[in-house]
Coordinates of C-alpha atoms in Angstrom, one line a residue:
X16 CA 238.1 -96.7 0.7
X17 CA 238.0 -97.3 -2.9
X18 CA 241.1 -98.6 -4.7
X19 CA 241.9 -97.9 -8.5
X20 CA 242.3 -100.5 -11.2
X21 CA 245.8 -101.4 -10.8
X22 CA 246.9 -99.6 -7.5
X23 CA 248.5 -101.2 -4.8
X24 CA 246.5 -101.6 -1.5
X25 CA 248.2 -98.5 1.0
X26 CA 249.2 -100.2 4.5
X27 CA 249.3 -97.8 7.6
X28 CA 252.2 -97.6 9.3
X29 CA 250.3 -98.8 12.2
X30 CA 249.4 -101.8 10.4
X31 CA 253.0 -102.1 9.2
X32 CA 254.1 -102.0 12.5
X33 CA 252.0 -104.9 13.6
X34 CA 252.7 -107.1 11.1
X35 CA 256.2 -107.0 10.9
X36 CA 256.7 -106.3 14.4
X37 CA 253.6 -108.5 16.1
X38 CA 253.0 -111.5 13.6
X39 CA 252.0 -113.6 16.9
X40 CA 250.3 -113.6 19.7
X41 CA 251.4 -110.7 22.6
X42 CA 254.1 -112.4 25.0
X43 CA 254.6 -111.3 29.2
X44 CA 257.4 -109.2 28.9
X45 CA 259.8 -111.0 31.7
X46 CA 261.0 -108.7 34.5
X47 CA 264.5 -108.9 36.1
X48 CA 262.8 -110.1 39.5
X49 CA 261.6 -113.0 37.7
X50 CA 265.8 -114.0 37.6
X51 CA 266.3 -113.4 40.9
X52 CA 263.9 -114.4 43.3
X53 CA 264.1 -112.9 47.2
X54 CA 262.7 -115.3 49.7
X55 CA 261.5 -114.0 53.1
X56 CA 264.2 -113.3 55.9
X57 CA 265.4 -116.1 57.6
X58 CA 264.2 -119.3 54.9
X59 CA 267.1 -121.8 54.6
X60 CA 269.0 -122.0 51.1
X61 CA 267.1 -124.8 50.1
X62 CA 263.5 -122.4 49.7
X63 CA 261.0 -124.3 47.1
X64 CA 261.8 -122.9 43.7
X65 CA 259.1 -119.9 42.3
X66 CA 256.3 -121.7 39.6
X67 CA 256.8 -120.8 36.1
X68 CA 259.3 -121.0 33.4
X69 CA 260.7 -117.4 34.2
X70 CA 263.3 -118.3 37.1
X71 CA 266.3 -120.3 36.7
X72 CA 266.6 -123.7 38.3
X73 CA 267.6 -123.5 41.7
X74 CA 270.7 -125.2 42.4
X75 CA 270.0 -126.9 45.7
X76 CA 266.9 -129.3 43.5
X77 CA 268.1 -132.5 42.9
X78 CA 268.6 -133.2 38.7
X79 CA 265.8 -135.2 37.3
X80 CA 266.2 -138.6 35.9
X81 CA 265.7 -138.8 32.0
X82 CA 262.7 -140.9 32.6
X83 CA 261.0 -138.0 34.8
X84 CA 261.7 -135.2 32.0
X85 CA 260.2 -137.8 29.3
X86 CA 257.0 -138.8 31.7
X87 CA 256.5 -135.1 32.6
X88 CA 256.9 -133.5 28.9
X89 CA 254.4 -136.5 27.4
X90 CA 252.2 -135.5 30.1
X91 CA 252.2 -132.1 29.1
X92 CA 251.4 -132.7 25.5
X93 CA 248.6 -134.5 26.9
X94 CA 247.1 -131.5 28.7
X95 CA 247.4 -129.5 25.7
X96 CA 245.8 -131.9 23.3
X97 CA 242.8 -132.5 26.4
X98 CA 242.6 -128.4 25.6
X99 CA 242.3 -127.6 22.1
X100 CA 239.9 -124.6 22.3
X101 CA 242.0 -123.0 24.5
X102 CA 244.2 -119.7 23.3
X103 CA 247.5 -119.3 23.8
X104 CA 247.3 -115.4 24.9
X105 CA 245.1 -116.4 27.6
X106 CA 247.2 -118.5 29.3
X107 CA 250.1 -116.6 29.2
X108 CA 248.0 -113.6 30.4
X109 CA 246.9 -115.7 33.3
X110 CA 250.6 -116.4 34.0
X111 CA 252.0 -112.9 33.8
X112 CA 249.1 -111.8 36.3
X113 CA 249.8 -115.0 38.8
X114 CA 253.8 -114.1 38.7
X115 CA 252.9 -110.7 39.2
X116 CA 250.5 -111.8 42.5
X117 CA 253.5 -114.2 43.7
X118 CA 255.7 -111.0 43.4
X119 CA 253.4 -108.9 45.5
X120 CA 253.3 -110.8 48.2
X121 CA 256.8 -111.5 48.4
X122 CA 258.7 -108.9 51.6
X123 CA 261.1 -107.2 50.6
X124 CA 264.3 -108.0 52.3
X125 CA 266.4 -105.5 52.3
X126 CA 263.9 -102.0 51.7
X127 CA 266.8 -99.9 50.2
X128 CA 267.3 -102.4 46.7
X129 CA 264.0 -101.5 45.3
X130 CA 263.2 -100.0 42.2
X131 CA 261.8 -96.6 44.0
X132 CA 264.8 -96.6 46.3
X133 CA 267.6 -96.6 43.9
X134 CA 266.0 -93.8 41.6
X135 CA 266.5 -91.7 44.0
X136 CA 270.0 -92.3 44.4
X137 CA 272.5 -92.6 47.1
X138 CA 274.5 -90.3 49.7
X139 CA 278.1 -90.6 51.4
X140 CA 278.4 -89.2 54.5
X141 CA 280.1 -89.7 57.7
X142 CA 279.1 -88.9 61.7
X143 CA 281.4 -88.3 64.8
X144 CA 280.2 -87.8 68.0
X145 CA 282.6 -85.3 69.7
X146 CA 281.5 -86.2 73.6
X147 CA 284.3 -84.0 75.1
X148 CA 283.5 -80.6 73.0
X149 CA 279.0 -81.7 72.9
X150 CA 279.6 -81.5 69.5
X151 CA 278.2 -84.0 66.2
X152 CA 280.3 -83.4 63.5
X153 CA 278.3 -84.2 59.7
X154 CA 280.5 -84.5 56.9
X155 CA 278.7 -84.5 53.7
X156 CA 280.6 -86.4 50.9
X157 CA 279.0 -86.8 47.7
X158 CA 275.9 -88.2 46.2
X159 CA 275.1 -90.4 43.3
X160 CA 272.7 -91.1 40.6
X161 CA 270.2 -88.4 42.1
X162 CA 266.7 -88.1 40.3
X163 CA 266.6 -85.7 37.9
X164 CA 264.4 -82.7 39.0
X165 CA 264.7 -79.7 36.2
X166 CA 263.9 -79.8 32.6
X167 CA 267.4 -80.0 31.4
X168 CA 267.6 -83.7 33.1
X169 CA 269.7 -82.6 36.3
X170 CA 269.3 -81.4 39.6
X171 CA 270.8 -78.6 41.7
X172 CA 270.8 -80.3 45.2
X173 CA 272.0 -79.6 48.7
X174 CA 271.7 -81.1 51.6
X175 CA 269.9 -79.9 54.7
X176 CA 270.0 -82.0 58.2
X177 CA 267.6 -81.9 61.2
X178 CA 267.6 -83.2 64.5
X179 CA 264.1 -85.2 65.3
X180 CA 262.6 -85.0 67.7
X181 CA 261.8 -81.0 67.4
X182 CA 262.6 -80.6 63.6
X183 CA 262.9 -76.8 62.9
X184 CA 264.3 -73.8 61.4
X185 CA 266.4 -73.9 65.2
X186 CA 268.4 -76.8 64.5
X187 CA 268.6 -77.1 60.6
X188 CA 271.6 -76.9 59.1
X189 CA 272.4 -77.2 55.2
X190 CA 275.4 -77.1 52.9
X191 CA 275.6 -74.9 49.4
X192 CA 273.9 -75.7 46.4
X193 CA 275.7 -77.2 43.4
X194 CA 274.1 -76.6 40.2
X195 CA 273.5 -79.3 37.1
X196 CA 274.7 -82.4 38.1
X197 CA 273.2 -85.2 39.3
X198 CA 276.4 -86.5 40.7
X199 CA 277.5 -83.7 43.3
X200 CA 280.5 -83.6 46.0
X201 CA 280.3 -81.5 48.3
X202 CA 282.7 -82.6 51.3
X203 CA 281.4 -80.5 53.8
X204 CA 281.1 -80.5 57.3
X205 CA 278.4 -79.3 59.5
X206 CA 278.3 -79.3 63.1
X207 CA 275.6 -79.1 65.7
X208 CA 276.9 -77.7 68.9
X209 CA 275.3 -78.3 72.5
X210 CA 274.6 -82.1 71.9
X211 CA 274.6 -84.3 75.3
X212 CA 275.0 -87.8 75.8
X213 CA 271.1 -87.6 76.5
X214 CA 270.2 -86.5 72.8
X215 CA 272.6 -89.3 71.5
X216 CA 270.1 -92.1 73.0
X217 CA 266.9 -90.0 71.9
X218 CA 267.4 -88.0 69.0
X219 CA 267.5 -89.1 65.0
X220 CA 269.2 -87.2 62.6
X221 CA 267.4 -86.8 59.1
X222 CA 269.2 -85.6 56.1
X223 CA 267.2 -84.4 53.4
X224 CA 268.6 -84.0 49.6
X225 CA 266.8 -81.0 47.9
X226 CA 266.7 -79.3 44.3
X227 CA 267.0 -75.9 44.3
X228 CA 264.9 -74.0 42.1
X229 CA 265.0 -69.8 42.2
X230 CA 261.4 -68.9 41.2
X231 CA 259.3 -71.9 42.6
X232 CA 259.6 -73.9 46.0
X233 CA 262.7 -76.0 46.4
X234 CA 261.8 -79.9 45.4
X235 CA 262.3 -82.6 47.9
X236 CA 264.5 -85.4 46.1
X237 CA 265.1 -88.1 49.1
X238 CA 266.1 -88.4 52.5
X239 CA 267.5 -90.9 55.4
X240 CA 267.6 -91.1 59.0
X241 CA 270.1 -92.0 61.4
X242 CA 269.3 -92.7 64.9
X243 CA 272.5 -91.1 66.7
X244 CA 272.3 -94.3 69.4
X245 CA 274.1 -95.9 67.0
X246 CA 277.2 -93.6 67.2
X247 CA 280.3 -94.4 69.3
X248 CA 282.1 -91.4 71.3
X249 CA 284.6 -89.9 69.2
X250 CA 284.5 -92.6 66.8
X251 CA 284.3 -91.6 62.9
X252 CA 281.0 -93.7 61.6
X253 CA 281.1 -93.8 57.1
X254 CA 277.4 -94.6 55.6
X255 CA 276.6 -94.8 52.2
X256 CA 273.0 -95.3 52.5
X257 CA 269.9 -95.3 49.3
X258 CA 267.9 -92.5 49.4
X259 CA 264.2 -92.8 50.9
X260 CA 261.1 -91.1 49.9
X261 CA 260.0 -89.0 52.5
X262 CA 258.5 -90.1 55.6
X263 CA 256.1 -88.4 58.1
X264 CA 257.3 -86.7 61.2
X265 CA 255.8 -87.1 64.5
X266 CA 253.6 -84.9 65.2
X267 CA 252.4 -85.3 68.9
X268 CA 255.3 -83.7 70.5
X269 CA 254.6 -81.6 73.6
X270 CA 254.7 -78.3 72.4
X271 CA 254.9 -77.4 75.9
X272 CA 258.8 -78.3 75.7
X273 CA 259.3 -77.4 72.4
X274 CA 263.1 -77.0 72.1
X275 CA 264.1 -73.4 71.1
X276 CA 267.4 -73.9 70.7
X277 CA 270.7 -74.7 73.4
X278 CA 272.8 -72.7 75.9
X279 CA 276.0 -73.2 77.4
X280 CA 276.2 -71.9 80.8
X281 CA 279.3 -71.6 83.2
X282 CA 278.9 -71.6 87.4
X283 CA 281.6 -70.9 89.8
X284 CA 281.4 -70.0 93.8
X285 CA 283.8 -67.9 94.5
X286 CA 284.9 -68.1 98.2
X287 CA 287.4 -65.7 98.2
X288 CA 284.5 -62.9 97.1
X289 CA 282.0 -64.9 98.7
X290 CA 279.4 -64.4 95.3
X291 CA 278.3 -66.8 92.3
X292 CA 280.0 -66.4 89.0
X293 CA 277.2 -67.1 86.3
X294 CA 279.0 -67.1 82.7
X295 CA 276.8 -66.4 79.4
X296 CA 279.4 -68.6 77.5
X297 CA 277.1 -68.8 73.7
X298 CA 273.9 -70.5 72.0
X299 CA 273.6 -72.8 69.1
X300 CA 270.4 -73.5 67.2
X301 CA 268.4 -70.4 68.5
X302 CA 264.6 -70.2 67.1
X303 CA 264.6 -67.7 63.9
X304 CA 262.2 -65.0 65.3
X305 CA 262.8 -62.1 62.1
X306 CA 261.4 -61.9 59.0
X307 CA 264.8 -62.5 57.7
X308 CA 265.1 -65.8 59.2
X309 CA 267.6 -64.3 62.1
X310 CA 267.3 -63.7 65.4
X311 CA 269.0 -60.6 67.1
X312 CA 269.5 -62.3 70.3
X313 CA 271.0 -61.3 74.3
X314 CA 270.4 -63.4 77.5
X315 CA 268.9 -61.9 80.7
X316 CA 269.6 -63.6 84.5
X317 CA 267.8 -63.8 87.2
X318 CA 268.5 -65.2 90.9
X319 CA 265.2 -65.8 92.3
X320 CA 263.8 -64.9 94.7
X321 CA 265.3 -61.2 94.5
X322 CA 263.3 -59.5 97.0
X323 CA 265.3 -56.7 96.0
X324 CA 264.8 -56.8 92.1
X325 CA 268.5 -56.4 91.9
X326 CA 269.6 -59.2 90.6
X327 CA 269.2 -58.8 86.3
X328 CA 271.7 -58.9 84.4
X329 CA 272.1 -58.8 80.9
X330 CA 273.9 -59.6 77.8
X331 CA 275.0 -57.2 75.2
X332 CA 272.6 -57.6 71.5
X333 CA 274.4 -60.2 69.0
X334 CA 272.8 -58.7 65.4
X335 CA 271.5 -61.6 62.8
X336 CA 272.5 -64.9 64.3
X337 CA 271.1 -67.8 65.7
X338 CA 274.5 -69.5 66.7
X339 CA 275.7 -65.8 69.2
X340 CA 279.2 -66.3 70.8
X341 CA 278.8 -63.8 74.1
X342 CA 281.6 -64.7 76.7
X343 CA 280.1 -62.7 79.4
X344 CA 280.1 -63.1 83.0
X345 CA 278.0 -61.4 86.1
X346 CA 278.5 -61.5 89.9
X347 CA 276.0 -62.3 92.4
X348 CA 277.0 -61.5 96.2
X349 CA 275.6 -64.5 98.3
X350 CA 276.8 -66.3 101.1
X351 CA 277.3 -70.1 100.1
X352 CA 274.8 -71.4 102.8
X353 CA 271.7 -69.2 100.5
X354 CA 272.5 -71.3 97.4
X355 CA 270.2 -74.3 98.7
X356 CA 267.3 -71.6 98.3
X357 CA 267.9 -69.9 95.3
X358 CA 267.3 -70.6 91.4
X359 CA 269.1 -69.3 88.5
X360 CA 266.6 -67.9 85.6
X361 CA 268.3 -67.5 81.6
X362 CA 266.2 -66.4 79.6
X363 CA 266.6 -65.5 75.7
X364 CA 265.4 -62.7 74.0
X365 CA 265.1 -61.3 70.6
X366 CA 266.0 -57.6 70.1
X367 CA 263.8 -55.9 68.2
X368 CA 263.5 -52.0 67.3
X369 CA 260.0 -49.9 68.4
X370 CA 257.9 -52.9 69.4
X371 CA 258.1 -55.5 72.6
X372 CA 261.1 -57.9 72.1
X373 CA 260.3 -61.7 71.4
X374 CA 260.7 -64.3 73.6
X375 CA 263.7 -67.3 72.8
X376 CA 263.8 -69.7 75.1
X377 CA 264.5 -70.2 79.2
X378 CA 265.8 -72.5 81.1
X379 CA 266.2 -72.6 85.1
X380 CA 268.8 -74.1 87.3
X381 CA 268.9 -74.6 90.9
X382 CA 267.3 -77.3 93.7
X383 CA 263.6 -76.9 92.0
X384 CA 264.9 -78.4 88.8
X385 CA 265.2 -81.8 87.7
X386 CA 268.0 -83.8 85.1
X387 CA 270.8 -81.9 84.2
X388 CA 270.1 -78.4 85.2
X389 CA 270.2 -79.9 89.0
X390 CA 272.7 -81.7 88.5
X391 CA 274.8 -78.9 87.0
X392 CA 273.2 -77.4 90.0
X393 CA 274.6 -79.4 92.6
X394 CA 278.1 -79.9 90.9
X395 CA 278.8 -76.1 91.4
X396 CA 277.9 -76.5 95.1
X397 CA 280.5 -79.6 95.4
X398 CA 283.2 -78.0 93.2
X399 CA 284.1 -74.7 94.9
X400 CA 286.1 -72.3 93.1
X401 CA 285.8 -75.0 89.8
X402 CA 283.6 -73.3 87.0
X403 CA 281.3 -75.7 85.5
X404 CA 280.1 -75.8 82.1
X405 CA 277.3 -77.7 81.0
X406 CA 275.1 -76.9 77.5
X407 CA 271.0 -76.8 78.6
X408 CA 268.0 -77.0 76.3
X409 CA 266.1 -73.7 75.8
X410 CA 262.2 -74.5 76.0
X411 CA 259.5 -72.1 75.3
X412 CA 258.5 -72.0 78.8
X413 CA 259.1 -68.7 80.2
X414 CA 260.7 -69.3 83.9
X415 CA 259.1 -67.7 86.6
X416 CA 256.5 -66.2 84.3
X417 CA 259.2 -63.2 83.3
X418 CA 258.3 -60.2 81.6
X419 CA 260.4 -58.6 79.2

């Protein structure tokens, strides 16, 4: 570039930048870990301090002598006159990238205090395990600090729950949607019905914070399990747990016993009339078979084997629901003695208009079965003139191989 006589040299502002800003060599930038060391699970207090100048001393090391501090700083002057030719930059390169190794390596502790955790933010909720009604009660708080998702720099999140093993449309539940914050409260409460004291030792519930968007797919922001085991009977459980990124769900379920959704059933021998009173009490959870994401559901019975092909009974059609209330009850005539050889067949249907309807879910009680459908079984023969209510799993097996 040539200069004229008596023009000032120009200076870019990159290299204005650089020399006021950079008159020395490039220093590690020190990280807030580097102040607080973690030390793996179950080291006494005394753990050896890190290496390097970027922690502070550690409290439980014993004060050196002046003689010690005077011995090691000559000694260091003499390892940095034995090195002349060696830069500055280098060495504190070679540093950063041991510190960073050292940092790699160490576990982390706790899981939920890391960087990628706490961006995410963190949910208030609380879980009560209704054992007398088979009911879990979720009530969704607030949340705090979520990520932002949308350009404006917020989020419209809800919260959507699901019971794992057998995550689906059947058992997902999820509150409203509240729009530009990333500090929502909800306090809602959602409840799964049907739940046994069987599903509380098995089952994990996973709540899910989404964004909301109206003309793309919703964005997954975080999420956290809780394995119901750790619940108490009718005991009020608060959590205010750091939101996870999501983790993978178990894929090699039997699909054979895919749940489709729950049942509560009544039975009752009448002695007086001498016949079985079966009660279609409601569902919860039912499979979404419509476009729509409803089901138009009714319940069929069978008491098998019906040499007669008398014995179906059905429900009346409950329109777009998955969670029907029916409160119906049918009559079989049978002497008390024939019990021991029959089975009860429920089956769930989905009504549908000018085509076959779709199949729900069965489920078969009597002496063939096994777990709680004999047991709820047996209890009916023991307790006469007692109805009994017990809530049974729908699977996609079709009892008896039924046709609609």
């Amino acid at each position: 570039m040539t200069q004229r006589k008596g023009e000032k040299p120009t200076i870019s502002i990159q290299e204005h930048m650089a020399i006021d800003v950079c008159p020395g060599p490039i220093q590690p930038i020190k990280q807030i870990s580097d102040y607080f060391p973690r030390y793996p699970r179950g080291l006494p207090p005394c753990a050896p301090q890190l290496v390097g100048k970027a922690g502070p001393p550690s409290s439980s090391a014993p004060p050196s002598s002046p003689a010690t501090t005077s011995s090691t700083s000559t000694s260091s002057i003499t390892a940095e006159s034995e090195r002349p030719n060696e830069d500055k930059p280098d060495r504190a390169s070679a540093g950063a990238s041991a510190s960073s190794h050292r940092r790699d390596e160490e576990p982390d502790v706790e899981g939920y205090d890391s960087d990628d955790s706490t961006t995410l933010g963190t949910l208030d909720f609380s879980l009560q395990y209704d054992q007398e009604n088979n009911a879990l009660h979720c009530t969704i708080n607030k949340a705090k600090g979520l990520k932002p998702m949308d350009h404006n720099g917020l989020s419209d999140p809800y919260v959507k729950l699901h019971l794992l093993p057998g995550a689906s449309k059947a058992n997902k539940l999820r509150t409203k949607t509240l729009h530009n914050t990333l500090n929502p409260v909800w306090s809602e409460t959602l409840t799964y019905y049907g739940i046994t004291d069987e599903d509380m030792v098995r089952k994990t519930l996973r709540i899910s914070v989404c964004d909301e968007d109206k003309f793309r797919h919703n964005e997954f922001i975080g999420e956290t399990r809780i394995p119901l085991k750790k619940l108490k009977p009718n005991q009020i459980k608060n959590f205010n747990n750091c939101l996870e990124k999501q983790l993978p769900v178990n894929k090699t379920e039997d699909k054979s016993l895919e749940e489709r959704g729950r049942i509560m059933i009544s039975l009752k021998y009448n002695t007086q009339k001498s016949c079985l009173v079966v009660g279609i009490i409601r569902c919860a959870h039912l499979a979404a078979m419509d476009a729509n994401g409803f089901s138009d559901p009714y319940v069929k019975t069978y008491l098998k084997p019906d040499e007669n092909k008398k014995s179906k009974h059905k429900t009346t059609v409950k329109k777009k629901t998955l969670n029907p209330e029916f409160n119906e009850e049918f009559c079989y005539d049978i002497k008390y003695a024939d019990l021991t050889k029959k089975t009860l067949e429920v089956t769930v249907w989905d009504y549908d208009i000018g085509k076959s309807n779709d199949f729900i879910g069965g489920v078969s009680l009597g002496i063939n079965a096994n777990g709680e459908r004999l047991k709820h079984w047996f209890d009916c023969l023991k307790n006469k003139d007692k109805k009994i209510e017990r809530w049974h799993t729908l699977t996609n097996e079709l009892p008896g191989s039924l046709n609609d």
